[in-house]
Short mmCIF file of C-alpha atoms in Angstrom, two decimals:
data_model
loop_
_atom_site.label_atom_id
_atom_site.label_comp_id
_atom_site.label_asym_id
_atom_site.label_seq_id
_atom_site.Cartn_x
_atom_site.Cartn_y
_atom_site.Cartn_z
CA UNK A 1 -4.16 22.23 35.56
CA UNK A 2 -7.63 20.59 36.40
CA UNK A 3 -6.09 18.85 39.08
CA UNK A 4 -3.10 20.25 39.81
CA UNK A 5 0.69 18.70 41.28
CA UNK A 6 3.09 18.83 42.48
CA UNK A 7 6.88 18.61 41.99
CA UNK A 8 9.04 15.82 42.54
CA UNK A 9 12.76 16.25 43.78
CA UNK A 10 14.10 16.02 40.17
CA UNK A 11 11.49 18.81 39.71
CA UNK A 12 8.99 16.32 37.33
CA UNK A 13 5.11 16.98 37.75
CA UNK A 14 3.40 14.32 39.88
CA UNK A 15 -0.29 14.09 39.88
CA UNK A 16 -2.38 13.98 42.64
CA UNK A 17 -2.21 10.07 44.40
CA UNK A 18 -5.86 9.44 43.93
CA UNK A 19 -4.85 9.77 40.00
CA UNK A 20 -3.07 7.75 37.64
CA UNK A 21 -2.65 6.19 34.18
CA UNK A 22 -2.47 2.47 33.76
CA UNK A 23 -1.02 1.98 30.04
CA UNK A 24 -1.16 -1.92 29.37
CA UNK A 25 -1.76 -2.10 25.11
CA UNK A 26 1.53 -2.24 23.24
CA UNK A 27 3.61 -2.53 25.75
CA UNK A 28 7.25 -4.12 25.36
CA UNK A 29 10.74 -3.13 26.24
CA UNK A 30 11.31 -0.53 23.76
CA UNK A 31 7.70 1.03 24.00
CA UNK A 32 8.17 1.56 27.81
CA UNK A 33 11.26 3.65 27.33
CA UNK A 34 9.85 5.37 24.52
CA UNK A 35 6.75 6.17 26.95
CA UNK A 36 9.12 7.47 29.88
CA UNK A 37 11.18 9.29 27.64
CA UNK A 38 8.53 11.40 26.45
CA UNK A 39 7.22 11.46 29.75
CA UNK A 40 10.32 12.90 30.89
CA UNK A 41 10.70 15.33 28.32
CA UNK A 42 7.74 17.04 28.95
CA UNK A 43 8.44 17.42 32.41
CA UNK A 44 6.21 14.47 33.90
CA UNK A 45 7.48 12.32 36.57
CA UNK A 46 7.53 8.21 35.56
CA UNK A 47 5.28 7.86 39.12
CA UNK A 48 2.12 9.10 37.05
CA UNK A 49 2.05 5.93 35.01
CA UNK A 50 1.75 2.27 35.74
CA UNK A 51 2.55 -0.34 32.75
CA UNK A 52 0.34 -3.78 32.29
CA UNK A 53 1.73 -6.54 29.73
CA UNK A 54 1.28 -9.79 29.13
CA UNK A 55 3.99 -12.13 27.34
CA UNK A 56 5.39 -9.08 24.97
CA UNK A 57 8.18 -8.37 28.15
CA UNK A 58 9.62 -11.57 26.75
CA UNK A 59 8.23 -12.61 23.79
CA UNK A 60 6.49 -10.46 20.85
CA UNK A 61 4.13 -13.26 19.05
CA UNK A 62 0.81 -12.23 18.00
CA UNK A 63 -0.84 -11.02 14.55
CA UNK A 64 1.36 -8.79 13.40
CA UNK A 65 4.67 -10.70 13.96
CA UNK A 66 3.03 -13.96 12.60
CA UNK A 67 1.29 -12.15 10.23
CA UNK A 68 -1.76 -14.54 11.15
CA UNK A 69 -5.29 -13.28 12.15
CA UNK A 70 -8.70 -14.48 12.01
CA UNK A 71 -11.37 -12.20 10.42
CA UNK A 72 -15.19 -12.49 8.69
CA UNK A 73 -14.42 -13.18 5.04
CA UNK A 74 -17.51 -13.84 3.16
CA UNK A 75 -21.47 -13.57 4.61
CA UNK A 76 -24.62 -13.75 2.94
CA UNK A 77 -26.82 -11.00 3.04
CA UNK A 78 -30.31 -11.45 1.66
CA UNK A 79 -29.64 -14.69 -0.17
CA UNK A 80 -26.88 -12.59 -1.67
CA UNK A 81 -22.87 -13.80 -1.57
CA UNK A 82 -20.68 -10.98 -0.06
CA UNK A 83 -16.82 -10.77 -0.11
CA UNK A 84 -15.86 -9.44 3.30
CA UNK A 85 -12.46 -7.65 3.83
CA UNK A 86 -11.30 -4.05 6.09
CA UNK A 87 -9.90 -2.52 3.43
CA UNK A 88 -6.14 -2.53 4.31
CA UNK A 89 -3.50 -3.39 1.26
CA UNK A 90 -0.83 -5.37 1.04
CA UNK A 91 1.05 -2.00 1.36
CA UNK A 92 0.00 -1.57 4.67
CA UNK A 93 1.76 -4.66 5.36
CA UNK A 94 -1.99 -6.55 6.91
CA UNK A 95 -3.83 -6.92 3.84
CA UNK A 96 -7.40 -9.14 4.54
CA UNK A 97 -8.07 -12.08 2.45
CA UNK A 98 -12.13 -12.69 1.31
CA UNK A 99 -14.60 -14.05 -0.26
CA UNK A 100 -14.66 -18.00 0.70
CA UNK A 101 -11.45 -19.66 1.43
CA UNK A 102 -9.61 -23.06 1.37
CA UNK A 103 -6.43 -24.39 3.07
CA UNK A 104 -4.37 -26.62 0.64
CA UNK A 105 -1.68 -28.09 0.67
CA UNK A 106 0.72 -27.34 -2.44
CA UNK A 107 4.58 -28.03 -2.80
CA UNK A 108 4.52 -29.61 0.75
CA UNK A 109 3.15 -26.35 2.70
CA UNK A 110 -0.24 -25.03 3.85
CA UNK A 111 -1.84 -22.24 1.16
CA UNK A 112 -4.92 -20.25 2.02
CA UNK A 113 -6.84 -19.68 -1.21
CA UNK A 114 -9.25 -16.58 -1.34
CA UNK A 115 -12.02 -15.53 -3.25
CA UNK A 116 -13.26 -18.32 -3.99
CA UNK A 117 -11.23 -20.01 -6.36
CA UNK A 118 -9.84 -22.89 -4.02
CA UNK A 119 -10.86 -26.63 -4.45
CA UNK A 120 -13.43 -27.90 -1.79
CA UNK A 121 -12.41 -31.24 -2.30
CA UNK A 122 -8.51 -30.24 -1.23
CA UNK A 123 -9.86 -28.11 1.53
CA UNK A 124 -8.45 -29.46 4.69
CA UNK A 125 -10.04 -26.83 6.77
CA UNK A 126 -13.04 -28.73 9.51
CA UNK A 127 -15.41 -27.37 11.26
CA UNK A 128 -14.74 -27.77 14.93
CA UNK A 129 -17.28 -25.56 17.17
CA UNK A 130 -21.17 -25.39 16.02
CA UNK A 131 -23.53 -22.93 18.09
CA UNK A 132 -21.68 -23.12 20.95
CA UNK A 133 -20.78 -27.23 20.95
CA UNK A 134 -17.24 -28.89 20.45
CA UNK A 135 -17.47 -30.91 17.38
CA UNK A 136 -13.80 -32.02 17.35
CA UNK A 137 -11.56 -32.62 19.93
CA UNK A 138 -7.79 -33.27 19.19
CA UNK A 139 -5.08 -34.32 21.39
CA UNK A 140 -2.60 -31.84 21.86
CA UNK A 141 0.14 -34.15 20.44
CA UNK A 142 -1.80 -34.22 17.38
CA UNK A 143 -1.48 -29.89 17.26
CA UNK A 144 2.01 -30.36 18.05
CA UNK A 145 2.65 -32.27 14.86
CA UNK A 146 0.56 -30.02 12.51
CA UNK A 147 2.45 -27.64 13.83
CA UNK A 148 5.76 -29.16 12.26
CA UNK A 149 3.70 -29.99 9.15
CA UNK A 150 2.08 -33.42 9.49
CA UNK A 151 -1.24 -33.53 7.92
CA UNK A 152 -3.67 -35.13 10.31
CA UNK A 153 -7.24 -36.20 10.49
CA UNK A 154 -9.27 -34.45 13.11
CA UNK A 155 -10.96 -36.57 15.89
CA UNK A 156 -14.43 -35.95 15.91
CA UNK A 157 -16.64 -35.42 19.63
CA UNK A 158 -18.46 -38.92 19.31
CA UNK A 159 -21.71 -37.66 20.22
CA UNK A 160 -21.24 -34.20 18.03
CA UNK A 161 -24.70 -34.13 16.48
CA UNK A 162 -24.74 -33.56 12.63
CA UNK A 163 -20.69 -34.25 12.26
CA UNK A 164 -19.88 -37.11 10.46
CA UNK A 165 -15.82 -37.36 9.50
CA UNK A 166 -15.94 -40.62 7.59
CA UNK A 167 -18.17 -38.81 5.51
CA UNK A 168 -15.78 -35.48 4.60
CA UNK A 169 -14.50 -35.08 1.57
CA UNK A 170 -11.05 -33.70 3.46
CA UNK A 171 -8.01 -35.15 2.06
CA UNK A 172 -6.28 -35.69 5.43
CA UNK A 173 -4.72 -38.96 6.35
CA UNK A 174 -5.85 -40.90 9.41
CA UNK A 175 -4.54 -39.85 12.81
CA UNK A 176 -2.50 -42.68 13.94
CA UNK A 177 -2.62 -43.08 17.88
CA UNK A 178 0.22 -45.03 18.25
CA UNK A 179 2.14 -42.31 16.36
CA UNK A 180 1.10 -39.94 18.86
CA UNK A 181 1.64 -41.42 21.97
CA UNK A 182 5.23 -42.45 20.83
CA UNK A 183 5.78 -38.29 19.72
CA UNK A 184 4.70 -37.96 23.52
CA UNK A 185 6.98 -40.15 24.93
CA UNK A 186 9.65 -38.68 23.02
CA UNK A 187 9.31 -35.22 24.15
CA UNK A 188 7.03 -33.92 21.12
CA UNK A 189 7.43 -31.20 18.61
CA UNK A 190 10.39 -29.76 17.56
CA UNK A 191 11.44 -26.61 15.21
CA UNK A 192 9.79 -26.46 11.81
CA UNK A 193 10.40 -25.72 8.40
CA UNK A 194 7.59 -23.36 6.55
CA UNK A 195 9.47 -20.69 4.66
CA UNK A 196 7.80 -19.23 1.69
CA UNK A 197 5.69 -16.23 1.41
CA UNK A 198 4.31 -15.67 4.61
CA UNK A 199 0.97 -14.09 3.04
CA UNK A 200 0.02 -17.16 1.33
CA UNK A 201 0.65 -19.59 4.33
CA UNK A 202 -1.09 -20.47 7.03
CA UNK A 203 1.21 -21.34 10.23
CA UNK A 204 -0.08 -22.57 13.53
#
């Protein structure tokens, strides 16, 4: 009533043309209709509304479907050791791992271990950015085979200050270049197993 309308031939209210609503967060196939359908219902004409969205029109891949996020898990607060998690359950279907955590492999899959209670010396997690620097730089081929399960070696930056990889502890076998240039010249990647509980393992 602030700003008034007017009445479209199917007798839906329109809003003025200077105003609109631009709706681009969870939108998909099925949301849209849902959105015009109430829309509708109330007596609103589908002209009021513009819809953004990104890959979701075709494909719906992001934390919730993979079940994959990245959050602060542990901090230290005045010398102190702090577990760090927002509170959801497994219930809620997004619970938040914490404390200080470890990628491992077991039984031939990746394993996040929370809380602490992982083995640094099986941690195959590396740091790869440091205040704002690149400290490893992998070829893509190299992602496309971890991505199919492969355990590879990260290539350090050469002139990353502080980093040095023959000196990690990480149990990851050498990347072999050869190996990756032939995975390029055959095309690359390729569907991948995983399976398992999907709360315990970490998929790229």
């Amino acid at each position: 009533s602030k700003f008034g309308h007017e009445l479209t031939e199917t007798k839906h209210k329109l809003l003025p043309s200077c105003i609109r609503v631009l709706q681009g967060d969870g939108i998909d196939a099925d949301s849209m209709k849902a959105i015009l359908q109430a829309m509708m219902d109330a007596g609103w004409a589908a002209d009021n509304v513009s819809f953004g969205s990104g890959g979701a029109l075709l494909q719906k891949l992001q934390r919730d479907t993979l079940q994959c996020s990245f959050k602060c898990s542990h901090a230290v607060i005045g010398g102190q050791a702090v577990e760090v998690a927002d509170g959801q359950t497994a219930e809620s279907g997004a619970p938040s791992k914490k404390g200080r955590l470890t990628l491992e492999v077991r039984g031939g899959s990746f394993v996040t271990v929370a809380e602490g209670r992982g083995d640094p010396t099986a941690d195959i997690l590396v740091e790869v950015f440091r205040d704002g620097r690149l400290l490893v730089d992998d070829p893509f081929e190299a992602v496309r085979l971890r991505a199919v399960g492969e355990i590879l070696a990260p290539r350090a930056v050469e002139d990353a200050e502080g980093y040095d990889a023959a000196a990690s502890n990480s149990p990851l076998a050498e990347v072999d270049e050869a190996a990756l240039a032939s995975e390029a010249d055959a095309g690359g990647g390729g569907g991948g197993g995983g399976g398992g509980d999907d709360d315990e393992h970490l998929r790229e």
